[in-house]
PDB file of C-alpha atoms in Angstrom:
ATOM      1  CA  MET A 112      -7.487  10.120 -14.175  1.00  0.00           C
ATOM      2  CA  THR A 113      -7.053  10.704 -11.072  1.00  0.00           C
ATOM      3  CA  ALA A 114      -4.167  10.336  -7.920  1.00  0.00           C
ATOM      4  CA  THR A 115      -6.028   7.464  -6.843  1.00  0.00           C
ATOM      5  CA  ALA A 116      -5.245   5.105  -9.760  1.00  0.00           C
ATOM      6  CA  VAL A 117      -4.610   1.834  -9.705  1.00  0.00           C
ATOM      7  CA  TYR A 118      -2.170  -0.457 -12.311  1.00  0.00           C
ATOM      8  CA  SER A 119      -2.414  -4.461 -12.848  1.00  0.00           C
ATOM      9  CA  SER A 120       1.576  -4.991 -12.950  1.00  0.00           C
ATOM     10  CA  PRO A 121       3.418  -5.106  -9.996  1.00  0.00           C
ATOM     11  CA  ASP A 122       6.666  -2.868 -12.818  1.00  0.00           C
ATOM     12  CA  LEU A 123       6.996   0.107 -14.126  1.00  0.00           C
ATOM     13  CA  VAL A 124       4.422   2.159 -15.420  1.00  0.00           C
ATOM     14  CA  PRO A 125       5.526   4.442 -18.711  1.00  0.00           C
ATOM     15  CA  VAL A 126       3.958   7.965 -17.341  1.00  0.00           C
ATOM     16  CA  GLY A 127       1.489   9.306 -19.446  1.00  0.00           C
ATOM     17  CA  ALA A 128      -1.206  11.275 -20.615  1.00  0.00           C
ATOM     18  CA  ASP A 129      -3.572   8.510 -18.976  1.00  0.00           C
ATOM     19  CA  ASN A 130      -1.887   8.729 -15.433  1.00  0.00           C
ATOM     20  CA  ILE A 131       0.260  12.042 -15.758  1.00  0.00           C
ATOM     21  CA  ASP A 132      -2.417  13.056 -12.598  1.00  0.00           C
ATOM     22  CA  THR A 133      -1.118  10.671 -11.074  1.00  0.00           C
ATOM     23  CA  TYR A 134       2.589  10.862 -10.986  1.00  0.00           C
ATOM     24  CA  VAL A 135       2.673  15.357 -10.450  1.00  0.00           C
ATOM     25  CA  SER A 136       0.473  13.678  -6.974  1.00  0.00           C
ATOM     26  CA  PHE A 137       3.312  11.147  -5.836  1.00  0.00           C
ATOM     27  CA  LEU A 138       6.062  13.328  -6.623  1.00  0.00           C
ATOM     28  CA  LEU A 139       3.832  16.294  -4.511  1.00  0.00           C
ATOM     29  CA  ALA A 140       3.779  14.258  -1.373  1.00  0.00           C
ATOM     30  CA  ASN A 141       7.489  11.994  -1.737  1.00  0.00           C
ATOM     31  CA  SER A 142      10.102  14.750  -3.239  1.00  0.00           C
ATOM     32  CA  ASP A 143      11.873  17.369  -0.456  1.00  0.00           C
ATOM     33  CA  ALA A 144      10.663  20.510   0.228  1.00  0.00           C
ATOM     34  CA  GLU A 145      12.884  22.088  -2.282  1.00  0.00           C
ATOM     35  CA  ALA A 146      11.447  19.877  -4.781  1.00  0.00           C
ATOM     36  CA  ARG A 147       7.770  20.672  -4.008  1.00  0.00           C
ATOM     37  CA  ASP A 148       8.610  24.008  -4.418  1.00  0.00           C
ATOM     38  CA  TYR A 149       9.787  24.055  -7.685  1.00  0.00           C
ATOM     39  CA  MET A 150       7.260  22.305  -8.377  1.00  0.00           C
ATOM     40  CA  SER A 151       4.368  24.224  -7.342  1.00  0.00           C
ATOM     41  CA  ARG A 152       5.060  26.816  -9.229  1.00  0.00           C
ATOM     42  CA  ILE A 153       5.590  26.081 -12.399  1.00  0.00           C
ATOM     43  CA  ASP A 154       3.077  23.299 -14.617  1.00  0.00           C
ATOM     44  CA  MET A 155       4.442  19.483 -14.489  1.00  0.00           C
ATOM     45  CA  ARG A 156       1.292  17.337 -16.321  1.00  0.00           C
ATOM     46  CA  SER A 157       2.213  19.890 -19.279  1.00  0.00           C
ATOM     47  CA  MET A 158       6.731  20.067 -19.009  1.00  0.00           C
ATOM     48  CA  ILE A 159       6.097  16.194 -18.679  1.00  0.00           C
ATOM     49  CA  LEU A 160       3.449  15.414 -21.127  1.00  0.00           C
ATOM     50  CA  ASP A 161       5.399  17.559 -23.372  1.00  0.00           C
ATOM     51  CA  ARG A 162       8.660  16.415 -22.691  1.00  0.00           C
ATOM     52  CA  GLU A 163       7.226  12.978 -23.005  1.00  0.00           C
ATOM     53  CA  GLN A 164       5.765  13.227 -26.172  1.00  0.00           C
ATOM     54  CA  SER A 165       9.375  14.796 -28.636  1.00  0.00           C
ATOM     55  CA  GLU A 166      10.640  13.480 -30.848  1.00  0.00           C
ATOM     56  CA  HIS A 167      14.151  14.079 -29.555  1.00  0.00           C
ATOM     57  CA  SER A 168      13.196  12.169 -25.935  1.00  0.00           C
ATOM     58  CA  SER A 169      15.891  12.396 -23.737  1.00  0.00           C
ATOM     59  CA  PHE A 170      13.571  12.109 -20.774  1.00  0.00           C
ATOM     60  CA  GLY A 171      11.533   8.510 -19.096  1.00  0.00           C
ATOM     61  CA  ASP A 172       9.669   8.985 -15.858  1.00  0.00           C
ATOM     62  CA  TYR A 173       7.291   5.381 -14.603  1.00  0.00           C
ATOM     63  CA  LEU A 174       5.964   4.391 -11.612  1.00  0.00           C
ATOM     64  CA  TRP A 175       6.680   1.758  -9.870  1.00  0.00           C
ATOM     65  CA  CYS A 176       3.725  -0.081  -8.823  1.00  0.00           C
ATOM     66  CA  GLN A 177       3.192  -3.529  -6.661  1.00  0.00           C
ATOM     67  CA  ASP A 178      -0.010  -4.582  -6.023  1.00  0.00           C
ATOM     68  CA  GLY A 179      -1.963  -1.737  -7.849  1.00  0.00           C
ATOM     69  CA  VAL A 180      -0.429   0.977  -6.361  1.00  0.00           C
ATOM     70  CA  PRO A 181       2.295   2.706  -6.454  1.00  0.00           C
ATOM     71  CA  LEU A 182       5.273   3.277  -4.272  1.00  0.00           C
ATOM     72  CA  ALA A 183       7.817   4.682  -6.874  1.00  0.00           C
ATOM     73  CA  SER A 184       8.540   7.271  -9.209  1.00  0.00           C
ATOM     74  CA  ALA A 185      11.972   6.962 -11.482  1.00  0.00           C
ATOM     75  CA  ASN A 186      12.913   9.609 -13.815  1.00  0.00           C
ATOM     76  CA  PHE A 187      16.010  10.174 -16.445  1.00  0.00           C
ATOM     77  CA  SER A 188      17.459  12.749 -18.791  1.00  0.00           C
ATOM     78  CA  ARG A 189      20.255  11.128 -21.217  1.00  0.00           C
ATOM     79  CA  ARG A 190      22.459  14.062 -22.819  1.00  0.00           C
ATOM     80  CA  ARG A 191      24.945  13.076 -24.652  1.00  0.00           C
ATOM     81  CA  HIS A 192      28.356  15.075 -23.103  1.00  0.00           C
ATOM     82  CA  ALA A 193      30.573  16.715 -25.173  1.00  0.00           C
ATOM     83  CA  GLY A 194      33.636  14.503 -24.175  1.00  0.00           C
ATOM     84  CA  GLY A 195      31.451  11.803 -26.859  1.00  0.00           C
ATOM     85  CA  HIS A 196      29.646   9.808 -24.558  1.00  0.00           C
ATOM     86  CA  ASP A 197      26.546   9.655 -22.649  1.00  0.00           C
ATOM     87  CA  LEU A 198      25.532  11.620 -19.648  1.00  0.00           C
ATOM     88  CA  ILE A 199      21.656   9.988 -17.945  1.00  0.00           C
ATOM     89  CA  MET A 200      20.679  11.163 -14.464  1.00  0.00           C
ATOM     90  CA  LEU A 201      18.085   8.825 -13.393  1.00  0.00           C
ATOM     91  CA  TYR A 202      16.729   9.955 -10.438  1.00  0.00           C
ATOM     92  CA  VAL A 203      14.497   7.499  -8.195  1.00  0.00           C
ATOM     93  CA  THR A 204      12.322   9.157  -5.206  1.00  0.00           C
ATOM     94  CA  SER A 205      10.297   6.348  -2.900  1.00  0.00           C
ATOM     95  CA  ARG A 206       6.783   7.042  -0.037  1.00  0.00           C
ATOM     96  CA  PRO A 207       8.739   7.037   2.967  1.00  0.00           C
ATOM     97  CA  ASP A 208       7.255   4.512   4.574  1.00  0.00           C
ATOM     98  CA  VAL A 209       8.067   2.398   1.628  1.00  0.00           C
ATOM     99  CA  PRO A 210      12.086   3.101   1.031  1.00  0.00           C
ATOM    100  CA  GLN A 211      12.898  -0.508  -0.111  1.00  0.00           C
ATOM    101  CA  ALA A 212      11.192   0.894  -3.108  1.00  0.00           C
ATOM    102  CA  ALA A 213      13.514   3.069  -4.947  1.00  0.00           C
ATOM    103  CA  ASP A 214      16.234   0.374  -4.679  1.00  0.00           C
ATOM    104  CA  MET A 215      13.507  -1.765  -6.452  1.00  0.00           C
ATOM    105  CA  ALA A 216      12.554   0.965  -9.103  1.00  0.00           C
ATOM    106  CA  ARG A 217      16.194   1.340  -9.468  1.00  0.00           C
ATOM    107  CA  ARG A 218      16.862  -2.276  -9.873  1.00  0.00           C
ATOM    108  CA  GLN A 219      13.776  -2.816 -11.855  1.00  0.00           C
ATOM    109  CA  LEU A 220      15.704   1.005 -14.686  1.00  0.00           C
ATOM    110  CA  LEU A 221      18.408  -0.709 -15.491  1.00  0.00           C
ATOM    111  CA  ALA A 222      18.095  -3.596 -16.088  1.00  0.00           C
ATOM    112  CA  SER A 223      14.793  -2.906 -17.684  1.00  0.00           C
ATOM    113  CA  THR A 224      16.264  -0.307 -20.073  1.00  0.00           C
ATOM    114  CA  PHE A 225      19.678   0.309 -19.554  1.00  0.00           C
ATOM    115  CA  ALA A 226      21.606  -2.791 -19.636  1.00  0.00           C
ATOM    116  CA  ARG A 227      20.849  -3.418 -23.398  1.00  0.00           C
ATOM    117  CA  PRO A 228      24.696  -3.171 -25.189  1.00  0.00           C
ATOM    118  CA  ALA A 229      24.506   0.921 -26.444  1.00  0.00           C
ATOM    119  CA  ALA A 230      26.420   2.954 -29.441  1.00  0.00           C
ATOM    120  CA  VAL A 231      28.202   5.343 -27.755  1.00  0.00           C
ATOM    121  CA  ALA A 232      29.902   5.223 -23.824  1.00  0.00           C
ATOM    122  CA  ARG A 233      27.396   5.754 -20.632  1.00  0.00           C
ATOM    123  CA  ARG A 234      27.627   7.688 -17.461  1.00  0.00           C
ATOM    124  CA  PHE A 235      26.056   7.589 -15.125  1.00  0.00           C
ATOM    125  CA  HIS A 236      24.913   9.849 -12.283  1.00  0.00           C
ATOM    126  CA  LEU A 237      22.284   7.834  -9.590  1.00  0.00           C
ATOM    127  CA  PRO A 238      21.494  10.500  -6.671  1.00  0.00           C
ATOM    128  CA  PRO A 239      20.299   9.027  -2.737  1.00  0.00           C
ATOM    129  CA  SER A 240      16.456   9.124  -3.619  1.00  0.00           C
ATOM    130  CA  ILE A 241      15.687  11.389   0.110  1.00  0.00           C
ATOM    131  CA  HIS A 242      14.749   8.550   1.871  1.00  0.00           C
ATOM    132  CA  ARG A 243      16.765   5.890   1.271  1.00  0.00           C
ATOM    133  CA  PRO A 244      20.645   5.632   0.312  1.00  0.00           C
ATOM    134  CA  ALA A 245      22.297   4.365  -2.411  1.00  0.00           C
ATOM    135  CA  PRO A 246      22.359   0.710  -2.451  1.00  0.00           C
ATOM    136  CA  THR A 247      26.248   0.963  -2.681  1.00  0.00           C
ATOM    137  CA  ASP A 248      27.453  -2.744  -2.316  1.00  0.00           C
ATOM    138  CA  GLU A 249      24.587  -3.822  -5.774  1.00  0.00           C
ATOM    139  CA  LEU A 250      25.730  -0.325  -7.380  1.00  0.00           C
ATOM    140  CA  ALA A 251      29.287  -1.521  -7.250  1.00  0.00           C
ATOM    141  CA  ALA A 252      28.297  -4.881  -7.641  1.00  0.00           C
ATOM    142  CA  TRP A 253      26.639  -4.021 -11.488  1.00  0.00           C
ATOM    143  CA  GLY A 254      29.825  -2.000 -12.101  1.00  0.00           C
ATOM    144  CA  PHE A 255      28.873   1.764 -10.279  1.00  0.00           C
ATOM    145  CA  VAL A 256      31.316   3.699  -8.636  1.00  0.00           C
ATOM    146  CA  ARG A 257      30.984   6.625  -6.512  1.00  0.00           C
ATOM    147  CA  GLN A 258      32.740   9.905  -7.338  1.00  0.00           C
ATOM    148  CA  PRO A 259      32.780  11.993  -5.322  1.00  0.00           C
ATOM    149  CA  GLY A 260      31.478  16.016  -5.261  1.00  0.00           C
ATOM    150  CA  THR A 261      28.163  17.019  -5.821  1.00  0.00           C
ATOM    151  CA  CYS A 262      27.618  19.020  -3.024  1.00  0.00           C
ATOM    152  CA  LYS A 263      25.166  21.448  -2.629  1.00  0.00           C
ATOM    153  CA  TYR A 264      25.827  24.670  -0.888  1.00  0.00           C
ATOM    154  CA  SER A 265      23.308  28.090  -0.656  1.00  0.00           C
ATOM    155  CA  ARG A 266      23.783  31.212   1.423  1.00  0.00           C
ATOM    156  CA  ASP A 267      21.178  33.821   1.521  1.00  0.00           C
ATOM    157  CA  ALA A 268      20.897  36.362  -1.218  1.00  0.00           C
ATOM    158  CA  ALA A 269      23.422  38.928  -0.590  1.00  0.00           C
ATOM    159  CA  PRO A 270      26.324  41.598  -2.690  1.00  0.00           C
ATOM    160  CA  PRO A 271      29.192  39.175  -3.560  1.00  0.00           C
ATOM    161  CA  ARG A 272      31.651  39.553  -0.847  1.00  0.00           C
ATOM    162  CA  PRO A 273      35.266  40.741  -1.269  1.00  0.00           C
ATOM    163  CA  GLY A 274      37.734  37.825  -3.148  1.00  0.00           C
ATOM    164  CA  GLU A 275      34.656  36.025  -3.313  1.00  0.00           C
ATOM    165  CA  PHE A 276      34.964  36.431  -7.443  1.00  0.00           C
ATOM    166  CA  PRO A 277      39.086  37.011  -8.023  1.00  0.00           C
ATOM    167  CA  MET A 278      38.048  36.884 -11.896  1.00  0.00           C
ATOM    168  CA  THR A 279      35.815  40.051 -11.964  1.00  0.00           C
ATOM    169  CA  ASP A 280      37.628  42.222  -9.553  1.00  0.00           C
ATOM    170  CA  ARG A 281      39.963  42.600 -12.284  1.00  0.00           C
TER     171      ARG A 281
END
């Protein structure tokens, strides 16, 4: 299937072998530069298909399509945290010309997939999408509380500075 695939329903469409090329093309076209750089270095198609077909898959990849056109993508990973709860990471990417699609895809995925009762407590991590900040009022209405943190810092490669890693200086 090519990147121009068309779907018949304005819904979340699970990613599989029949639409993986559309999904990867969508991610490459609508991700930030850092994500595109990472994706260009790996075989995204095989990685996604392998994890989706795993018997113990705790991943989900979706395209959110309206009127037959992919407008957003959503993916999540779920892992059992040491504290006994599930940690669910939910990422949504939309086209820059339709940023509200990120909200609609997030809303639909949460309502359809995670609204069901769970055997263990679940903690969600919902970073803002690239083209749209997180809908804080709506997430608060769903019971989400914003947790500060997860800041990203980087520095050019260089030797450690004196005192930077005190435990290794002993």
